[in-house]
Structures are given as C-alpha cells and as structure tokens.
CSV table of N, CA and C in Angstrom, one decimal:
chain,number,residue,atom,x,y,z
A,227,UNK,N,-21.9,-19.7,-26.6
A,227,UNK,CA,-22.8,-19.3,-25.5
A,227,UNK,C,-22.6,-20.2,-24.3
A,228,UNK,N,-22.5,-19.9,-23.1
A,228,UNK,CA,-22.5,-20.4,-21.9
A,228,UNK,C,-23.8,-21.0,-22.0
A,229,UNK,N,-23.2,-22.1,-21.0
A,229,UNK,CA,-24.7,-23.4,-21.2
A,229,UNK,C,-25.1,-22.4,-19.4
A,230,UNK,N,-27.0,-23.3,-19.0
A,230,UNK,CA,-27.2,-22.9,-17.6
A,230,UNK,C,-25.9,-23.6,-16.8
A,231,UNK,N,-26.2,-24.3,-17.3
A,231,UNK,CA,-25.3,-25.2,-15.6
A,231,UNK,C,-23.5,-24.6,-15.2
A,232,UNK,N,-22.8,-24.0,-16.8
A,232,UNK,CA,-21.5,-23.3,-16.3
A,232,UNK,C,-21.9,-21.9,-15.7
A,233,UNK,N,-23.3,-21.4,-16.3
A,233,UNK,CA,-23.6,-20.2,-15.4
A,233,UNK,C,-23.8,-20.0,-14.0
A,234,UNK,N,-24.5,-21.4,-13.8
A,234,UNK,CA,-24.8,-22.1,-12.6
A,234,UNK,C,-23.1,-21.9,-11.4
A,235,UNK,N,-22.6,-22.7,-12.5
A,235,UNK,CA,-21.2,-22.9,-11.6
A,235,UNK,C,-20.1,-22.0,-11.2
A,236,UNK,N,-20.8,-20.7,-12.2
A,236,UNK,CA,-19.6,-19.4,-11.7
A,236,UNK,C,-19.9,-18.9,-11.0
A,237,UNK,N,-21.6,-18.8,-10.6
A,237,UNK,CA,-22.2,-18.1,-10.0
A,237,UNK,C,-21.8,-18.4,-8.2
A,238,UNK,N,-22.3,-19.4,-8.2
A,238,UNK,CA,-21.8,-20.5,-7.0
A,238,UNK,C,-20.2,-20.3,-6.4
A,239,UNK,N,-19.8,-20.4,-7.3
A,239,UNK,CA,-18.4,-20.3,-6.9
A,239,UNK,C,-17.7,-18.7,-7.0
A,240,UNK,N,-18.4,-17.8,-7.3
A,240,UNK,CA,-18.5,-16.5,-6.6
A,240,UNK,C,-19.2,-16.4,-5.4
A,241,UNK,N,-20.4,-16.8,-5.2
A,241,UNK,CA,-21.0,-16.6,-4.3
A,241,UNK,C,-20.5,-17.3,-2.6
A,242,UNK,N,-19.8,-18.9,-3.2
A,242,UNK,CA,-19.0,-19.4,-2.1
A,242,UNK,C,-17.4,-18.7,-1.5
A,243,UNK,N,-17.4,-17.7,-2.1
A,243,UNK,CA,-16.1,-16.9,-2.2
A,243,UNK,C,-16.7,-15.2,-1.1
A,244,UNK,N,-17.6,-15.2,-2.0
A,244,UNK,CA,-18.2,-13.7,-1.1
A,244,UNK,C,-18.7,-14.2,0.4
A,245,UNK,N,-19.2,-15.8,0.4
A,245,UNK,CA,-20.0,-15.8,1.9
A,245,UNK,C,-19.3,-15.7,3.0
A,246,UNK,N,-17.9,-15.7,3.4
A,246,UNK,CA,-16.8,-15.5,3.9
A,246,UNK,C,-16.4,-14.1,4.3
A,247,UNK,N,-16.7,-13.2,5.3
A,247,UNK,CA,-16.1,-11.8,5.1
A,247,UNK,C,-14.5,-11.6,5.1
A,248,UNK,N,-13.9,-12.7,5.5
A,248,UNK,CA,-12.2,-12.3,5.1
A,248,UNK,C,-12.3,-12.8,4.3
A,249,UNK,N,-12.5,-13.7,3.5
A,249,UNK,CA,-12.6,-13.6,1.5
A,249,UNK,C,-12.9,-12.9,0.8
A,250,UNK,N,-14.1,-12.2,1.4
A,250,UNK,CA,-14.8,-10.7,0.9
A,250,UNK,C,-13.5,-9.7,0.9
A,251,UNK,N,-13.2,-9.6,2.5
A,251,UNK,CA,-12.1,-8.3,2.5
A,251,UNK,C,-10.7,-8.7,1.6
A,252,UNK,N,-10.1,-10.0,1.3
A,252,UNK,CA,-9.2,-10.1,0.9
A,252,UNK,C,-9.4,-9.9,-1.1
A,253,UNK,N,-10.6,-10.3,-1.3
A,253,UNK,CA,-10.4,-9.8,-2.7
A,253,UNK,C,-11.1,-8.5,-2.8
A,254,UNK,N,-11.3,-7.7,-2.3
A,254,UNK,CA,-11.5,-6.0,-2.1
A,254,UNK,C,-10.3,-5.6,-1.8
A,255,UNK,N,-9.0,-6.3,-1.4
A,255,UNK,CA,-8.1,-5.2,-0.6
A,255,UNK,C,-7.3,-6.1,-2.1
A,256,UNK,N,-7.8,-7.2,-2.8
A,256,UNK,CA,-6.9,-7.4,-4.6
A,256,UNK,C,-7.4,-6.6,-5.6
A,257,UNK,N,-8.9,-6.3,-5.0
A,257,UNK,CA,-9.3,-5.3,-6.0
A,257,UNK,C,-8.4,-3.7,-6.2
A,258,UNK,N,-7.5,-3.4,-5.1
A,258,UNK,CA,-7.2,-2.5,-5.1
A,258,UNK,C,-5.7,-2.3,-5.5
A,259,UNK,N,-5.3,-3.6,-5.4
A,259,UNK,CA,-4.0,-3.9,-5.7
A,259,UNK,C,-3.5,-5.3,-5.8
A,260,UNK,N,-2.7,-5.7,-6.0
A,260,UNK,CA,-1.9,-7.1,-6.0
A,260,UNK,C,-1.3,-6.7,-4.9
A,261,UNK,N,-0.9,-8.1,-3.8
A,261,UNK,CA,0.2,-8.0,-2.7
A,261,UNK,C,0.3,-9.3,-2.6
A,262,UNK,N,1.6,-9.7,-1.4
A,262,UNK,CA,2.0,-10.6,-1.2
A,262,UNK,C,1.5,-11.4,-0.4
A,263,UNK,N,1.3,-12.4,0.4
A,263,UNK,CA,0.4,-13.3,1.5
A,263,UNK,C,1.1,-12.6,3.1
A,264,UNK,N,2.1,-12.3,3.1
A,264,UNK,CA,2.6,-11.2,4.6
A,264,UNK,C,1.7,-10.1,4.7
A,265,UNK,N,2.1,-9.0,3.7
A,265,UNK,CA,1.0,-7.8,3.6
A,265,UNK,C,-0.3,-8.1,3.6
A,266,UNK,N,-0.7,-9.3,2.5
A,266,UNK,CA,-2.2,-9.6,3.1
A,266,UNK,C,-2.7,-9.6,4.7
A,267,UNK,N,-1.9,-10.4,5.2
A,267,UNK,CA,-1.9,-10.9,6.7
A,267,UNK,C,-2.1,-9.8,7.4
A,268,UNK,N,-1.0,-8.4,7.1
A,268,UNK,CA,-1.0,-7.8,8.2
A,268,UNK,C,-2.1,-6.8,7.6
A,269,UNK,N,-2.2,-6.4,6.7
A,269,UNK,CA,-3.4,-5.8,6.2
A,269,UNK,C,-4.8,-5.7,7.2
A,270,UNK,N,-5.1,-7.7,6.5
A,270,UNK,CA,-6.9,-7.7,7.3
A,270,UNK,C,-6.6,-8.3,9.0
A,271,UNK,N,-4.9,-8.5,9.4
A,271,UNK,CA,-4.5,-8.5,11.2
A,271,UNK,C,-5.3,-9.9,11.1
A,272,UNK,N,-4.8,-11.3,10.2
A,272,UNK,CA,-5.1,-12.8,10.7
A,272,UNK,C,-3.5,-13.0,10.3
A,273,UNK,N,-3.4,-14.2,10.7
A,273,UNK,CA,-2.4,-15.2,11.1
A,273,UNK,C,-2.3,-15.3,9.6
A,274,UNK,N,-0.8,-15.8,9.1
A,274,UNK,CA,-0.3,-16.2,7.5
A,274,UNK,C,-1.4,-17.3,7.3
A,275,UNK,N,-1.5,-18.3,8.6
A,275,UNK,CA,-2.4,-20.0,8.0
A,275,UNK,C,-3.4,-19.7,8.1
A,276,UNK,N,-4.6,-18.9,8.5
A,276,UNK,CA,-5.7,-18.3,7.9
A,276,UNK,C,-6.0,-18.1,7.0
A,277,UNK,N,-4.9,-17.0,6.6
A,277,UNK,CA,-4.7,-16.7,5.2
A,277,UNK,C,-5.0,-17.4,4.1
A,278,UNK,N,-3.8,-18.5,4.1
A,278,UNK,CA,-3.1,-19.5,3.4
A,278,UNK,C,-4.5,-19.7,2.9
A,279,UNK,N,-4.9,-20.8,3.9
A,279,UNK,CA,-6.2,-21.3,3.9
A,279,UNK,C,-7.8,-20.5,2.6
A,280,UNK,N,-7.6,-19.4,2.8
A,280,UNK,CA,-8.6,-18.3,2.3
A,280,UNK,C,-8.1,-18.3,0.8
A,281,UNK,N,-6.7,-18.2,0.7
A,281,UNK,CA,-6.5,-17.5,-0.5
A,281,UNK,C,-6.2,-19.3,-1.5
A,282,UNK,N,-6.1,-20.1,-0.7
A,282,UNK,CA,-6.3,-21.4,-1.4
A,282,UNK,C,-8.1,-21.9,-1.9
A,283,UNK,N,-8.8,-21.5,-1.1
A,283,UNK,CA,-10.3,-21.0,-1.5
A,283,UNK,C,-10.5,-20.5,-2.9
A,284,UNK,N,-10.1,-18.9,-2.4
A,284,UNK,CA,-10.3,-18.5,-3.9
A,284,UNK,C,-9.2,-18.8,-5.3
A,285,UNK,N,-8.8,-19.5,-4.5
A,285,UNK,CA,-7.7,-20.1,-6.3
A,285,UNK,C,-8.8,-21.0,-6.5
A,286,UNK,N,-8.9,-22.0,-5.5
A,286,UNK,CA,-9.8,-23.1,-6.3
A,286,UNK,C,-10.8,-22.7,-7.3
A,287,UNK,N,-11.8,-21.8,-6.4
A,287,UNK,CA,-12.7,-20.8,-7.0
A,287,UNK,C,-12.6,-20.2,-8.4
A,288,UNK,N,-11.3,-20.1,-8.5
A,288,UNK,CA,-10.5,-19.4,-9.7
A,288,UNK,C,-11.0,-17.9,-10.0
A,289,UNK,N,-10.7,-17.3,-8.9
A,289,UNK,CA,-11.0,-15.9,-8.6
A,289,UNK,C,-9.5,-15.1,-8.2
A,290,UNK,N,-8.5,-15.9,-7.7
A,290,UNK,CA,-7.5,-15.4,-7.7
A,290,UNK,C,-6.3,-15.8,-7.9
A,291,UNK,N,-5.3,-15.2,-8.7
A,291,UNK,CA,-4.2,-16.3,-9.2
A,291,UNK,C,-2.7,-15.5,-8.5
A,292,UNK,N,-2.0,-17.0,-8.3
A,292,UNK,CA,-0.5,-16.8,-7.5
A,292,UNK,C,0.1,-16.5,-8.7
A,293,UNK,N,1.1,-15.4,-8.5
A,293,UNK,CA,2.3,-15.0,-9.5
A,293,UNK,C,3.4,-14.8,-9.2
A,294,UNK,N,4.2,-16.3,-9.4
A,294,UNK,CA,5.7,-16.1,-8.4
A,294,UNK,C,6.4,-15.1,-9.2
A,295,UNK,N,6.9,-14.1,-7.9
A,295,UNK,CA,8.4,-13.4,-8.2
A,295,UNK,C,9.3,-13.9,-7.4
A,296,UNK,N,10.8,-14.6,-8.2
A,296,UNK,CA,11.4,-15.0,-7.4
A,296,UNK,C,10.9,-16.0,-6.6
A,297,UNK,N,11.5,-15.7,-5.4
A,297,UNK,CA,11.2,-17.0,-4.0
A,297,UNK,C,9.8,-16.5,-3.7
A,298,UNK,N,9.1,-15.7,-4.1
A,298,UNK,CA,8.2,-14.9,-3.6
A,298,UNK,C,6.6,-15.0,-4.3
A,299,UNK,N,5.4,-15.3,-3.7
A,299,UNK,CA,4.4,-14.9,-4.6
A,299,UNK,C,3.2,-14.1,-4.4
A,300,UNK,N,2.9,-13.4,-5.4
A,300,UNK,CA,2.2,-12.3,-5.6
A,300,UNK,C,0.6,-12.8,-5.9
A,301,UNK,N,-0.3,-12.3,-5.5
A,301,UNK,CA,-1.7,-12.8,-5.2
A,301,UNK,C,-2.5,-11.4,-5.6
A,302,UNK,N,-3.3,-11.8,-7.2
A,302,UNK,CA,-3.9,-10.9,-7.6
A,302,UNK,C,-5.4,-11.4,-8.0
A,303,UNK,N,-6.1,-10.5,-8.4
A,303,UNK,CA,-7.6,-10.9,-8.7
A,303,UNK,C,-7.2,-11.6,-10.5
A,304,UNK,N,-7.7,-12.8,-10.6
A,304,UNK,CA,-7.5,-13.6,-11.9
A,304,UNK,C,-7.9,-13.0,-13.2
A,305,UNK,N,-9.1,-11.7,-13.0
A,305,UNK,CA,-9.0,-11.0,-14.2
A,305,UNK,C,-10.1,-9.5,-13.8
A,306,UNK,N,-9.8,-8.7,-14.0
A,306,UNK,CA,-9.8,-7.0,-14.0
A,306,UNK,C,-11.3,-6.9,-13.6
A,307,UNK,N,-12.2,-7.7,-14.7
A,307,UNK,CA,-13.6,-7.3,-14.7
A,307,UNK,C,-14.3,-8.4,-12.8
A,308,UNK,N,-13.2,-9.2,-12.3
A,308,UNK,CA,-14.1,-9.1,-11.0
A,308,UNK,C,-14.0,-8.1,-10.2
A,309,UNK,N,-13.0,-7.3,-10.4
A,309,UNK,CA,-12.8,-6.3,-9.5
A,309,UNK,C,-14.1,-5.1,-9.9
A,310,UNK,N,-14.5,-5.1,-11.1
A,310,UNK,CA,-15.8,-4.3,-11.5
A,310,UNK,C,-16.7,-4.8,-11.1
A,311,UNK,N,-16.9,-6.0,-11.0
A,311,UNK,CA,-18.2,-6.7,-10.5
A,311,UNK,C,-18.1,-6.9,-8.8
A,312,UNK,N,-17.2,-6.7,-8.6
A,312,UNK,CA,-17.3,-6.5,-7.1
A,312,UNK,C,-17.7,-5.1,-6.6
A,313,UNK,N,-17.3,-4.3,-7.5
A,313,UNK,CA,-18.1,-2.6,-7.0
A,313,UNK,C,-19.2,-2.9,-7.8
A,314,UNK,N,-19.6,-3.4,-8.9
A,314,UNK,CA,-21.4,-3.4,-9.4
A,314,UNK,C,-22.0,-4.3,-8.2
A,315,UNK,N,-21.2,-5.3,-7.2
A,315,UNK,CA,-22.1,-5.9,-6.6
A,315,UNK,C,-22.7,-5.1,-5.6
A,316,UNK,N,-21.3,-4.3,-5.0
A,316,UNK,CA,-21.7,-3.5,-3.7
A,316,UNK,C,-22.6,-2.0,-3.8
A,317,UNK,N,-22.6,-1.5,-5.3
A,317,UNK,CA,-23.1,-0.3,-5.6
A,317,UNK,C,-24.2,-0.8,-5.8
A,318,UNK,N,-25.1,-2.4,-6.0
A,318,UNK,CA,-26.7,-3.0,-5.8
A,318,UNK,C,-27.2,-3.0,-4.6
A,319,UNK,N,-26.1,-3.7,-4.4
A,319,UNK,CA,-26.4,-3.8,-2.7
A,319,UNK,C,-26.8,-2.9,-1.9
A,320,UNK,N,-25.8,-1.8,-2.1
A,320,UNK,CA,-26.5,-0.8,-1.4
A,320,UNK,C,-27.9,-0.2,-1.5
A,321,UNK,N,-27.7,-0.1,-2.8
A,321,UNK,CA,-29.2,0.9,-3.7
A,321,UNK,C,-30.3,0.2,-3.2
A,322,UNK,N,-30.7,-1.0,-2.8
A,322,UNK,CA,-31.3,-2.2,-2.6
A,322,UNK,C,-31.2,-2.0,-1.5
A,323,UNK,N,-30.3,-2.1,-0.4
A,323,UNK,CA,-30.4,-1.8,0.9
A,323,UNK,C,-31.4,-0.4,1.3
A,324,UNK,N,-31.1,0.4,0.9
A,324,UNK,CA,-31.3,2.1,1.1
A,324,UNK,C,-33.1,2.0,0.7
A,325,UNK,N,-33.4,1.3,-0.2
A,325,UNK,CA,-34.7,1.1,-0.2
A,325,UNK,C,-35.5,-0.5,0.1
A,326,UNK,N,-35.3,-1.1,1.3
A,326,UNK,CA,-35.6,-1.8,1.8
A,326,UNK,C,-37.3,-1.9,1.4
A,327,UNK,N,-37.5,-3.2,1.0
A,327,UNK,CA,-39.0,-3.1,1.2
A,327,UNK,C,-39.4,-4.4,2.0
A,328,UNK,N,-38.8,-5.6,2.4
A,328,UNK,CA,-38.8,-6.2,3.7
A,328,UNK,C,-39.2,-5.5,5.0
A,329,UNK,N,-40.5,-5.5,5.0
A,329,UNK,CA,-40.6,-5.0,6.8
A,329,UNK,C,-40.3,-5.5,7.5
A,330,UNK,N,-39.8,-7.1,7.6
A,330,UNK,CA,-39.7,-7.4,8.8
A,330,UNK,C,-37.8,-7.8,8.3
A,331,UNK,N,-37.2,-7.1,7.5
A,331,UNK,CA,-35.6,-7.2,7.3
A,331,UNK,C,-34.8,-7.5,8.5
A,332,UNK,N,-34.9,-6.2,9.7
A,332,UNK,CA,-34.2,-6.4,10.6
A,332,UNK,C,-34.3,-7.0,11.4
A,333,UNK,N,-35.7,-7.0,11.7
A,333,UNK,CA,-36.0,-8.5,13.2
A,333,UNK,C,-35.8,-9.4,12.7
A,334,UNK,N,-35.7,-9.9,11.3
A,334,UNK,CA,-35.6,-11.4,10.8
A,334,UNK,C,-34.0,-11.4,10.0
A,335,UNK,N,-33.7,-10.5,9.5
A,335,UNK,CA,-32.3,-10.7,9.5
A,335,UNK,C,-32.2,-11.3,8.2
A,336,UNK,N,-33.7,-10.9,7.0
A,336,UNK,CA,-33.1,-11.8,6.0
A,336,UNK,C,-33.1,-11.1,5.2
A,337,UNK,N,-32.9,-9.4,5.3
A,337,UNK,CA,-32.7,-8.8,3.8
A,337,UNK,C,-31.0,-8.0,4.1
C-alpha cells in the first residue's frame, strides 16, 4: 500500500506537469500518439529548445519516457493509464465546470 507522502508526491508531480499549458498540450498530443521532439515542435509551433526544455520536465516527473530509435528518439507517455487519467481529468473538469457553483468564479478567476 502506498504510504500518504508517495501519494503526496505523484500527485504534485502531476500536478507540476499539468500547470504548464504546453506540458498540458504536449502530453495530450502523447496521449494520442508517440512522436519524435521535431513533430512535437512543429505540432504545438515552439522552437526544438522549448521543447527540449518541457519534455525534460516531464521525464523528471516520470510521466514521459525517451525511446531511442537509432540516432533518433521517440517521446511517449511512460504508461497507458496517464493517458486515461488525463481524459478522467478533463471529462471532471468539465462536469464541474458546466455546473459551477462559485458565484463569484469569473470575476475572481478562481474556479
């Protein structure tokens, strides 16, 4: 059984991975496929060292792992069920959004 504090630490380090929206778009566009750090690039239209930068993030994270082919490496989500927990996150989010109960959500910007 997972102690609090490793639950603590996955959570965190998902959560420092989603607060980013090109870390968001880059493991939504692994959720859909594995690709290389070029097609990444021209995909979400940033620079390779942006990238670089991002996708060294989420290795740390250990959300996404390098898989050299050849001279070449391939950048996939590190295992199947984040890619499900990334549509259970956004299919909450929404449901949650759609019934706001924050009145003051939009002027304050915090739901």
């Amino acid at each position: 059984m997972l102690s609090l504090a490793t639950d603590l630490d996955a959570l965190t380090r998902f959560g420092r991975a989603l607060a980013d929206p090109i870390r968001c778009r880059i493991l939504l566009a692994l959720r859909e496929e594995p690709a290389h750090p070029a097609a990444l690039a021209d995909l979400l239209e940033i620079s390779r060292t942006r990238l670089s930068n991002h996708l060294a993030c989420l290795r740390d994270c250990g959300l996404v792992v390098a898989v050299p082919e050849g001279r070449r490496v391939r950048y996939e989500l590190a295992d199947e069920r984040l890619g499900h927990a990334l549509d259970d996150l956004r299919n909450a989010v929404v449901a949650v959004e759609a019934d706001r109960t924050c009145v003051n959500a939009v002027r304050n910007g915090c739901c």
